[in-house]
Amino acid sequence: QLVDDNTFVYNPGNKFSGPIIYDDNKVNEKWGVPPSKICDLLSVMGDGSDNIPGAKGIGPKTASKLIKQFDSVENILSRYNEISNVRIKELIENQITEIKLSNKLVQLDVNVPIEVDINRMSIENIDFPKIV
């Protein structure tokens, strides 16, 4: 959700895959939605690594299709009766609370007050024994 024209995410990879740089295109390629819709996607499909419940039974592909069809979590929740697949419609209908909670959990708070004193960030005169 942080990826934009000025920001990318670097994934160093592992011994099975090399590094990946996630820009707008790479996010879209991997998740099927642009970075601006990642919160909506995670709200529907959940994210086990961050304890985001999402809607059990809905995975990345279905969540991506729903986001493409309805554009947002809010629209999915307000218009889920328009979903043609009865199973998916029932999953959404029965897990509205979990999806709303997930949406709150995945939103980054970008209005955190941060005081920066550039002079205190100097790396001169580092006391390495004290750091250890």
PDB file of C-alpha atoms in Angstrom:
ATOM      1  CA  GLN A   1       0.000   0.000   0.000  1.00  0.00           C
ATOM      2  CA  LEU A   2       3.017   2.303   0.207  1.00  0.00           C
ATOM      3  CA  VAL A   3       4.075   1.812  -3.402  1.00  0.00           C
ATOM      4  CA  ASP A   4       3.540   4.831  -5.633  1.00  0.00           C
ATOM      5  CA  ASP A   5       5.417   6.792  -8.290  1.00  0.00           C
ATOM      6  CA  ASN A   6       8.086   7.763  -5.738  1.00  0.00           C
ATOM      7  CA  THR A   7       8.186   4.659  -3.530  1.00  0.00           C
ATOM      8  CA  PHE A   8       8.948   1.014  -4.218  1.00  0.00           C
ATOM      9  CA  VAL A   9       9.379  -2.036  -2.002  1.00  0.00           C
ATOM     10  CA  TYR A  10      12.538  -4.108  -2.224  1.00  0.00           C
ATOM     11  CA  ASN A  11      12.182  -7.811  -1.430  1.00  0.00           C
ATOM     12  CA  PRO A  12      15.655  -9.372  -1.141  1.00  0.00           C
ATOM     13  CA  GLY A  13      14.318 -12.830  -1.995  1.00  0.00           C
ATOM     14  CA  ASN A  14      15.812 -16.065  -0.701  1.00  0.00           C
ATOM     15  CA  LYS A  15      17.932 -18.960  -1.937  1.00  0.00           C
ATOM     16  CA  PHE A  16      15.115 -20.036  -4.298  1.00  0.00           C
ATOM     17  CA  SER A  17      14.354 -16.660  -5.847  1.00  0.00           C
ATOM     18  CA  GLY A  18      16.266 -13.504  -6.472  1.00  0.00           C
ATOM     19  CA  PRO A  19      15.362 -10.021  -5.328  1.00  0.00           C
ATOM     20  CA  ILE A  20      12.148  -8.360  -6.495  1.00  0.00           C
ATOM     21  CA  ILE A  21      11.468  -4.662  -6.707  1.00  0.00           C
ATOM     22  CA  TYR A  22       7.765  -3.974  -6.295  1.00  0.00           C
ATOM     23  CA  ASP A  23       6.647  -0.937  -8.247  1.00  0.00           C
ATOM     24  CA  ASP A  24       3.092  -0.253  -9.439  1.00  0.00           C
ATOM     25  CA  ASN A  25       3.341  -2.793 -12.272  1.00  0.00           C
ATOM     26  CA  LYS A  26       4.891  -5.516 -10.115  1.00  0.00           C
ATOM     27  CA  VAL A  27       2.236  -5.097  -7.395  1.00  0.00           C
ATOM     28  CA  ASN A  28      -0.477  -5.315 -10.042  1.00  0.00           C
ATOM     29  CA  GLU A  29       1.200  -8.374 -11.562  1.00  0.00           C
ATOM     30  CA  LYS A  30       1.468 -10.199  -8.211  1.00  0.00           C
ATOM     31  CA  TRP A  31      -1.859  -9.246  -6.597  1.00  0.00           C
ATOM     32  CA  GLY A  32      -4.093  -8.315  -9.525  1.00  0.00           C
ATOM     33  CA  VAL A  33      -4.814  -4.863  -8.105  1.00  0.00           C
ATOM     34  CA  PRO A  34      -2.879  -1.581  -8.004  1.00  0.00           C
ATOM     35  CA  PRO A  35      -1.107  -0.534  -4.786  1.00  0.00           C
ATOM     36  CA  SER A  36      -3.964   1.837  -3.928  1.00  0.00           C
ATOM     37  CA  LYS A  37      -6.265  -1.210  -3.608  1.00  0.00           C
ATOM     38  CA  ILE A  38      -4.010  -3.451  -1.497  1.00  0.00           C
ATOM     39  CA  CYS A  39      -5.872  -2.510   1.719  1.00  0.00           C
ATOM     40  CA  ASP A  40      -9.165  -3.459   0.092  1.00  0.00           C
ATOM     41  CA  LEU A  41      -7.680  -6.734  -1.131  1.00  0.00           C
ATOM     42  CA  LEU A  42      -6.239  -7.668   2.280  1.00  0.00           C
ATOM     43  CA  SER A  43      -9.491  -6.705   3.985  1.00  0.00           C
ATOM     44  CA  VAL A  44     -11.336  -9.316   1.923  1.00  0.00           C
ATOM     45  CA  MET A  45      -8.759 -12.122   1.683  1.00  0.00           C
ATOM     46  CA  GLY A  46      -7.030 -11.565   5.015  1.00  0.00           C
ATOM     47  CA  ASP A  47      -3.354 -11.944   5.815  1.00  0.00           C
ATOM     48  CA  GLY A  48      -2.372 -14.738   8.195  1.00  0.00           C
ATOM     49  CA  SER A  49       1.139 -13.381   8.748  1.00  0.00           C
ATOM     50  CA  ASP A  50      -0.325 -10.175  10.228  1.00  0.00           C
ATOM     51  CA  ASN A  51      -3.372 -11.782  11.886  1.00  0.00           C
ATOM     52  CA  ILE A  52      -5.788 -10.068   9.507  1.00  0.00           C
ATOM     53  CA  PRO A  53      -8.891 -12.296   9.460  1.00  0.00           C
ATOM     54  CA  GLY A  54     -10.501 -11.238   6.173  1.00  0.00           C
ATOM     55  CA  ALA A  55     -13.322 -13.445   4.942  1.00  0.00           C
ATOM     56  CA  LYS A  56     -12.521 -17.119   5.476  1.00  0.00           C
ATOM     57  CA  GLY A  57     -12.953 -19.002   2.223  1.00  0.00           C
ATOM     58  CA  ILE A  58     -11.992 -16.103  -0.034  1.00  0.00           C
ATOM     59  CA  GLY A  59      -8.485 -16.167  -1.438  1.00  0.00           C
ATOM     60  CA  PRO A  60      -6.392 -13.718  -3.453  1.00  0.00           C
ATOM     61  CA  LYS A  61      -7.912 -14.462  -6.872  1.00  0.00           C
ATOM     62  CA  THR A  62     -11.517 -14.092  -5.750  1.00  0.00           C
ATOM     63  CA  ALA A  63     -10.698 -11.035  -3.634  1.00  0.00           C
ATOM     64  CA  SER A  64      -8.971  -9.438  -6.636  1.00  0.00           C
ATOM     65  CA  LYS A  65     -11.993 -10.135  -8.855  1.00  0.00           C
ATOM     66  CA  LEU A  66     -14.308  -8.582  -6.260  1.00  0.00           C
ATOM     67  CA  ILE A  67     -12.131  -5.469  -5.964  1.00  0.00           C
ATOM     68  CA  LYS A  68     -12.064  -5.138  -9.762  1.00  0.00           C
ATOM     69  CA  GLN A  69     -15.849  -5.532  -9.931  1.00  0.00           C
ATOM     70  CA  PHE A  70     -16.807  -3.285  -7.001  1.00  0.00           C
ATOM     71  CA  ASP A  71     -13.695  -1.050  -6.677  1.00  0.00           C
ATOM     72  CA  SER A  72     -13.636  -1.005  -2.849  1.00  0.00           C
ATOM     73  CA  VAL A  73     -14.464  -2.901   0.334  1.00  0.00           C
ATOM     74  CA  GLU A  74     -17.199  -0.398   1.091  1.00  0.00           C
ATOM     75  CA  ASN A  75     -18.845  -1.122  -2.256  1.00  0.00           C
ATOM     76  CA  ILE A  76     -18.513  -4.877  -1.794  1.00  0.00           C
ATOM     77  CA  LEU A  77     -20.197  -4.680   1.604  1.00  0.00           C
ATOM     78  CA  SER A  78     -22.977  -2.363   0.456  1.00  0.00           C
ATOM     79  CA  ARG A  79     -23.642  -4.220  -2.819  1.00  0.00           C
ATOM     80  CA  TYR A  80     -22.796  -7.861  -2.048  1.00  0.00           C
ATOM     81  CA  ASN A  81     -26.306  -8.860  -3.212  1.00  0.00           C
ATOM     82  CA  GLU A  82     -25.054  -8.187  -6.752  1.00  0.00           C
ATOM     83  CA  ILE A  83     -22.487 -11.009  -6.504  1.00  0.00           C
ATOM     84  CA  SER A  84     -23.651 -13.786  -8.833  1.00  0.00           C
ATOM     85  CA  ASN A  85     -21.756 -16.613  -7.133  1.00  0.00           C
ATOM     86  CA  VAL A  86     -24.051 -17.666  -4.259  1.00  0.00           C
ATOM     87  CA  ARG A  87     -21.227 -19.182  -2.203  1.00  0.00           C
ATOM     88  CA  ILE A  88     -19.111 -16.010  -2.396  1.00  0.00           C
ATOM     89  CA  LYS A  89     -22.146 -13.823  -1.686  1.00  0.00           C
ATOM     90  CA  GLU A  90     -22.897 -15.847   1.467  1.00  0.00           C
ATOM     91  CA  LEU A  91     -19.260 -15.757   2.593  1.00  0.00           C
ATOM     92  CA  ILE A  92     -19.290 -11.957   2.343  1.00  0.00           C
ATOM     93  CA  GLU A  93     -22.715 -11.620   3.968  1.00  0.00           C
ATOM     94  CA  ASN A  94     -21.760 -13.847   6.908  1.00  0.00           C
ATOM     95  CA  GLN A  95     -18.407 -12.146   7.541  1.00  0.00           C
ATOM     96  CA  ILE A  96     -19.148  -8.438   7.233  1.00  0.00           C
ATOM     97  CA  THR A  97     -17.873  -7.779  10.765  1.00  0.00           C
ATOM     98  CA  GLU A  98     -14.582  -9.574  10.068  1.00  0.00           C
ATOM     99  CA  ILE A  99     -14.096  -7.703   6.783  1.00  0.00           C
ATOM    100  CA  LYS A 100     -14.748  -4.326   8.458  1.00  0.00           C
ATOM    101  CA  LEU A 101     -12.310  -5.188  11.256  1.00  0.00           C
ATOM    102  CA  SER A 102      -9.721  -6.314   8.708  1.00  0.00           C
ATOM    103  CA  ASN A 103     -10.095  -3.030   6.842  1.00  0.00           C
ATOM    104  CA  LYS A 104      -9.343  -1.079  10.030  1.00  0.00           C
ATOM    105  CA  LEU A 105      -6.363  -3.290  10.827  1.00  0.00           C
ATOM    106  CA  VAL A 106      -4.658  -2.979   7.431  1.00  0.00           C
ATOM    107  CA  GLN A 107      -4.892   0.805   7.153  1.00  0.00           C
ATOM    108  CA  LEU A 108      -1.561   2.458   7.876  1.00  0.00           C
ATOM    109  CA  ASP A 109      -1.700   5.527  10.096  1.00  0.00           C
ATOM    110  CA  VAL A 110       0.191   8.084   8.027  1.00  0.00           C
ATOM    111  CA  ASN A 111      -0.590  10.945  10.411  1.00  0.00           C
ATOM    112  CA  VAL A 112       1.779   9.891  13.176  1.00  0.00           C
ATOM    113  CA  PRO A 113       3.596  12.925  14.577  1.00  0.00           C
ATOM    114  CA  ILE A 114       7.324  12.457  14.071  1.00  0.00           C
ATOM    115  CA  GLU A 115       9.836  14.922  15.426  1.00  0.00           C
ATOM    116  CA  VAL A 116      13.132  14.774  13.611  1.00  0.00           C
ATOM    117  CA  ASP A 117      16.268  16.479  14.880  1.00  0.00           C
ATOM    118  CA  ILE A 118      18.735  16.106  12.028  1.00  0.00           C
ATOM    119  CA  ASN A 119      21.632  17.087  14.312  1.00  0.00           C
ATOM    120  CA  ARG A 120      20.962  14.120  16.603  1.00  0.00           C
ATOM    121  CA  MET A 121      21.270  11.775  13.622  1.00  0.00           C
ATOM    122  CA  SER A 122      24.974  12.414  13.167  1.00  0.00           C
ATOM    123  CA  ILE A 123      27.087   9.275  12.955  1.00  0.00           C
ATOM    124  CA  GLU A 124      30.261  11.012  14.119  1.00  0.00           C
ATOM    125  CA  ASN A 125      31.895  10.042  17.414  1.00  0.00           C
ATOM    126  CA  ILE A 126      30.186   6.696  17.711  1.00  0.00           C
ATOM    127  CA  ASP A 127      31.038   4.913  20.963  1.00  0.00           C
ATOM    128  CA  PHE A 128      31.215   1.365  19.573  1.00  0.00           C
ATOM    129  CA  PRO A 129      31.935  -0.357  22.939  1.00  0.00           C
ATOM    130  CA  LYS A 130      28.841   1.341  24.370  1.00  0.00           C
ATOM    131  CA  ILE A 131      26.762   0.206  21.383  1.00  0.00           C
ATOM    132  CA  VAL A 132      27.898  -3.392  21.840  1.00  0.00           C
TER     133      VAL A 132
END
